[in-house]
Tab-separated table of C-alpha atoms and ligand atoms in Angstrom:
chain	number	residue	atom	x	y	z
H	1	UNK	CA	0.000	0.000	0.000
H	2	UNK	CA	0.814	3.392	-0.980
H	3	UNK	CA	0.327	6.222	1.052
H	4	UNK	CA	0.533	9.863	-1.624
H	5	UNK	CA	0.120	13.361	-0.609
H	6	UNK	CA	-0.617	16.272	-2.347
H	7	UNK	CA	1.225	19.257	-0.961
H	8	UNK	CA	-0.447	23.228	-1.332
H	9	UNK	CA	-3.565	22.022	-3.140
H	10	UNK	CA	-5.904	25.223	-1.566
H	11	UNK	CA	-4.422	28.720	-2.658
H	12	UNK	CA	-5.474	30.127	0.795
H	13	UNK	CA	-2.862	27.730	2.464
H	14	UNK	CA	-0.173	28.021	0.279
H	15	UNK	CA	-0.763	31.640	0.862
H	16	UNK	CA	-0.263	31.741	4.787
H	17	UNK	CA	2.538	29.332	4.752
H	18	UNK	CA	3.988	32.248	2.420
H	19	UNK	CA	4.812	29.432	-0.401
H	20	UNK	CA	3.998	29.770	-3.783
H	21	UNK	CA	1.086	28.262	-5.522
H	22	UNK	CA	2.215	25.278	-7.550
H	23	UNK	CA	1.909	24.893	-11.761
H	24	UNK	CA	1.529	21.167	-10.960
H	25	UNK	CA	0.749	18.980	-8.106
H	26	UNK	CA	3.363	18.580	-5.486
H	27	UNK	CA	3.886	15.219	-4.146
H	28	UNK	CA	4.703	13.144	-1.611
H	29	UNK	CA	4.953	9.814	0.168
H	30	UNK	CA	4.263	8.730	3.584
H	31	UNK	CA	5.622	5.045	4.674
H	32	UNK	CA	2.680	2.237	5.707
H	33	UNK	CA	3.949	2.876	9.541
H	34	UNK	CA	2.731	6.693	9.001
H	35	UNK	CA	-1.079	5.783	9.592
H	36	UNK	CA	-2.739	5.929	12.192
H	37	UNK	CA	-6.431	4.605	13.042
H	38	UNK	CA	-9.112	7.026	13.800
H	39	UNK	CA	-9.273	7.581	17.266
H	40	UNK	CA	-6.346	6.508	18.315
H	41	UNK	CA	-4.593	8.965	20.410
H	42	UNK	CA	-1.034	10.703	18.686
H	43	UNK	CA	1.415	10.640	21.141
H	44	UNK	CA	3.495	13.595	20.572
H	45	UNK	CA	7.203	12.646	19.637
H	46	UNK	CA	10.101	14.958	21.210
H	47	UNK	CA	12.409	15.075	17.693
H	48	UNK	CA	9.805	18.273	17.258
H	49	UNK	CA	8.353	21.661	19.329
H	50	UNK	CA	6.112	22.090	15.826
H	51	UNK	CA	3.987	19.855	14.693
H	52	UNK	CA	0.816	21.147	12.495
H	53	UNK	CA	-2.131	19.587	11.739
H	54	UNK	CA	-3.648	19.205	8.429
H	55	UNK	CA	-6.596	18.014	7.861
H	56	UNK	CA	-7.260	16.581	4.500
H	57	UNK	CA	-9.723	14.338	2.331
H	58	UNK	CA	-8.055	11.008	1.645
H	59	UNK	CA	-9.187	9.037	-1.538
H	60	UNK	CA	-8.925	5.286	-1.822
H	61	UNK	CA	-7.966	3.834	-4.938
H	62	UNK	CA	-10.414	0.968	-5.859
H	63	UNK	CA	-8.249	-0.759	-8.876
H	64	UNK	CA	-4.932	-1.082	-10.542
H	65	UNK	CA	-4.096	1.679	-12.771
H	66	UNK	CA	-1.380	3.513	-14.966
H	67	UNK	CA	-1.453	6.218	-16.996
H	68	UNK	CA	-5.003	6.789	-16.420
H	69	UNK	CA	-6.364	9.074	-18.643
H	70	UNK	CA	-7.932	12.238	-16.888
H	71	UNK	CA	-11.581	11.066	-18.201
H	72	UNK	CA	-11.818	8.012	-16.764
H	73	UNK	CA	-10.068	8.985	-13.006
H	74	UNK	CA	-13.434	9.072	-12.093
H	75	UNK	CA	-13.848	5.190	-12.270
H	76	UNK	CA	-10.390	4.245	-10.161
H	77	UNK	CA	-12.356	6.403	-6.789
H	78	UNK	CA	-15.696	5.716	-5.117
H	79	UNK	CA	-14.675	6.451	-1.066
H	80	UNK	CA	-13.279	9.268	0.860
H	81	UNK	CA	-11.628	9.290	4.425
H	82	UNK	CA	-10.731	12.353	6.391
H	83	UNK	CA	-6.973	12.279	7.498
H	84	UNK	CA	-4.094	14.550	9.065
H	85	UNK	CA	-0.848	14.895	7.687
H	86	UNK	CA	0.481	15.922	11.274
H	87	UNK	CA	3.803	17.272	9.668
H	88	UNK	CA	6.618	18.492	11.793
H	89	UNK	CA	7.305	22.607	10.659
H	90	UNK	CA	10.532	23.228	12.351
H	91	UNK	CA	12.175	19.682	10.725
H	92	UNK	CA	10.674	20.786	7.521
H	93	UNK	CA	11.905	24.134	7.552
H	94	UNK	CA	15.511	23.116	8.051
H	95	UNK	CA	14.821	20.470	5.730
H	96	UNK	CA	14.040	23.175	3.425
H	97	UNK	CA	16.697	25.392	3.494
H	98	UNK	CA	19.217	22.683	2.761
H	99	UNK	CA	17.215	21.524	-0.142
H	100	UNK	CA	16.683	17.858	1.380
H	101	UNK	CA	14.418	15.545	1.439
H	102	UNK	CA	11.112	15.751	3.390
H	103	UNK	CA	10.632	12.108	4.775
H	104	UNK	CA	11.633	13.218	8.754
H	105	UNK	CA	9.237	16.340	8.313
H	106	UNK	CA	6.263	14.107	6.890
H	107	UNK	CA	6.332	10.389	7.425
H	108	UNK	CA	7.155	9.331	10.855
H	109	UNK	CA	5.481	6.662	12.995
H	110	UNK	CA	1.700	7.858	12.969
H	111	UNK	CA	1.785	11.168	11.275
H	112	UNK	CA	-1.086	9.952	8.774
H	113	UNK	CA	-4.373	10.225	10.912
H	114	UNK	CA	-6.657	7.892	8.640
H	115	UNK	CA	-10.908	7.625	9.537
H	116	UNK	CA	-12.710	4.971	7.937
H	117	UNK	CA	-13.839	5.105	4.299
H	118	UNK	CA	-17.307	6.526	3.254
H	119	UNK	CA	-18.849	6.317	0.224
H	120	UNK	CA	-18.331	9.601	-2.096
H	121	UNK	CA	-21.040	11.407	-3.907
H	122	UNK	CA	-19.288	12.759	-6.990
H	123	UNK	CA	-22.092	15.135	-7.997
H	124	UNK	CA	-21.452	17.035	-4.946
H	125	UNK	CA	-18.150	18.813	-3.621
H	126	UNK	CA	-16.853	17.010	-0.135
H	127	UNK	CA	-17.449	19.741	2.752
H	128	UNK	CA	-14.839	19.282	5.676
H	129	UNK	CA	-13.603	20.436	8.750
H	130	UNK	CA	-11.544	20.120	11.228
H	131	UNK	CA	-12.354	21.228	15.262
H	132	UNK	CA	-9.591	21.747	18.110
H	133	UNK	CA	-10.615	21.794	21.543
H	134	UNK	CA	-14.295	21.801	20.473
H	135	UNK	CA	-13.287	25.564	18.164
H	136	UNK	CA	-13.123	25.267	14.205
H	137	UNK	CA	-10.081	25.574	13.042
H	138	UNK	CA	-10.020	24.606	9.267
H	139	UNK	CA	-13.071	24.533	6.816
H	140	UNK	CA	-12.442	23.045	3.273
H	141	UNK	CA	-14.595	22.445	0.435
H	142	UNK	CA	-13.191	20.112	-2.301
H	143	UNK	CA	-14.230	22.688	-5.358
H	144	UNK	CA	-11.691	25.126	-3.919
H	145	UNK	CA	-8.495	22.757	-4.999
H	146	UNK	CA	-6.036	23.681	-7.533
H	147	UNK	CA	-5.521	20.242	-8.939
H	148	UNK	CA	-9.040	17.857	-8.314
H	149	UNK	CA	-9.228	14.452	-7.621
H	150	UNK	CA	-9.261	13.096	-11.337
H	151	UNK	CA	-6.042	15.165	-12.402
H	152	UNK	CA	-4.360	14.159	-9.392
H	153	UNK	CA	-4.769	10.466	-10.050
H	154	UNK	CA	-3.832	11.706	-13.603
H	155	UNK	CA	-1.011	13.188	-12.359
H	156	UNK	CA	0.322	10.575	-10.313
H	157	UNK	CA	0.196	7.608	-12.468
H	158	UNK	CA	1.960	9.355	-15.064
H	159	UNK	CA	4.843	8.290	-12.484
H	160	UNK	CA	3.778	5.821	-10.032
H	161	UNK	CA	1.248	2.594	-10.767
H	162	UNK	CA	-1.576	3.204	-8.928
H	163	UNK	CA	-2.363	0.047	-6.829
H	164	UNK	CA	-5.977	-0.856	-5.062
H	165	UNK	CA	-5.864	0.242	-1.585
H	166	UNK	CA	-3.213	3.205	-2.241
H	167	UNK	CA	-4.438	6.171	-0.985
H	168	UNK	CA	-3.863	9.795	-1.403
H	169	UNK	CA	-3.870	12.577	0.734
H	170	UNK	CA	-5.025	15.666	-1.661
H	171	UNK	CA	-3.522	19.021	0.232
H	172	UNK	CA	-5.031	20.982	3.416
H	173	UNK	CA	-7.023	24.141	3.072
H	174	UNK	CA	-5.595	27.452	5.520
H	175	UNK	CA	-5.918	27.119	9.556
H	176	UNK	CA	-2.838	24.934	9.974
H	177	UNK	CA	-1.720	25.068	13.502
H	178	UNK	CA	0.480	23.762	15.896
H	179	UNK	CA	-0.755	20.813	18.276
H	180	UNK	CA	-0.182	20.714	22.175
H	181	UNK	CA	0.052	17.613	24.589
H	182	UNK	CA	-3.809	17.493	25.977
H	183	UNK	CA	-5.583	18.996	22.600
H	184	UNK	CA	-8.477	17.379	20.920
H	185	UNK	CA	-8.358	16.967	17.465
H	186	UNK	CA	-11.716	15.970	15.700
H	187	UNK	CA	-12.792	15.743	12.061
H	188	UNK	CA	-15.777	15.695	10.382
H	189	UNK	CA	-17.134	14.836	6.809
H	190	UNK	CA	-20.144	17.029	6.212
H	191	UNK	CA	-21.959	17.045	9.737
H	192	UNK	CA	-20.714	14.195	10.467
H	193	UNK	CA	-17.697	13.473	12.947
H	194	UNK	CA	-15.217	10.535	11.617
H	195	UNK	CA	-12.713	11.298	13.951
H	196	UNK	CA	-11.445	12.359	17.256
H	197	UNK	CA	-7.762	12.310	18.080
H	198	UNK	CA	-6.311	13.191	21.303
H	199	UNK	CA	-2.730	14.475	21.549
H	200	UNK	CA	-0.883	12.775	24.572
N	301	ZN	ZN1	-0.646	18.085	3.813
């Protein structure tokens, strides 16, 4: 299983992160070890004194694929899962300036928060949020990505052979913060709430 991640998919985070908005998707890759069930508690690591959330929408990939042509994406996705790509800011910062890899910043042990898998209504965009401490703290809504689900499968098996049970993590919209030991963490698909995460 792959685990794919779309980096500054929502102009209004690429913004306040003061990066600039990308001509095509960036990616990433998170190791199997990276996820972690919904509502399991995170327990904060001490390599980091900044580690964001991000809340995303997570597609699974239903069947084998590469190449894929953009008008048929469509029929390789049928579920979505809300995640977190808990990435640590100060490790990717340095990681950053020296022009290095991304892997310590991204894809340690449970840095991929991961709620179950509900079936997706493609004539409607996915609404999503994310609450801390019981406060909203991001708000997305799936029309407002650059790159939408069908290029980004596009997109990625251009490069990479797109597997059944891969999934992909497609970017965070603005509100990233930093998490505390004792916060709350709980996301929710619409109205509904697929996951609470506690940070110990
Ligand atoms: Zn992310």
């Amino acid at each position: 299983m792959k685990i794919f991640c779309i980096g500054r998919n929502y102009i209004d985070h690429a913004k306040e992160l003061n990066n600039p908005v990308p001509s095509e998707p960036l990616v990433f890759m998170k190791p199997p070890t990276a996820i972690l069930r919904a509502n399991k508690p995170f327990y904060h690591p001490d390599f980091s004194d900044d580690i964001h959330y991000e809340i995303e929408i997570v597609l699974k990939i239903d069947k084998n694929g590469k190449c894929v042509n953009e008008k048929f994406a469509s029929s390789y996705y049928s579920s979505v899962a809300l995640g977190i790509d808990f990435t640590a800011r100060d490790i990717q910062k340095k990681c950053k300036e020296k022009g290095h890899p991304w892997e310590k910043a991204k894809g340690f042990d449970n840095s991929a928060v991961l709620s179950e898998f509900h079936p997706l209504d493609k004539s409607k965009p996915v609404i999503f949020s994310l609450n801390k401490n019981g406060e909203r703290v991001q708000l997305g809504n799936s029309k407002d990505m650059i790159f939408n689900f069908d290029f980004v499968i596009f997109h990625l098996s251009k490069y990479f052979t797109l597997q059944q049970g891969d999934i992909i993590y497609t970017g965070t919209p603005a509100g990233v913060g930093k998490i505390e030991i004792g916060d709350v963490l709980e996301g929710y698909l619409g109205e509904d709430r697929v996951f609470r995460c506690e940070i110990k």
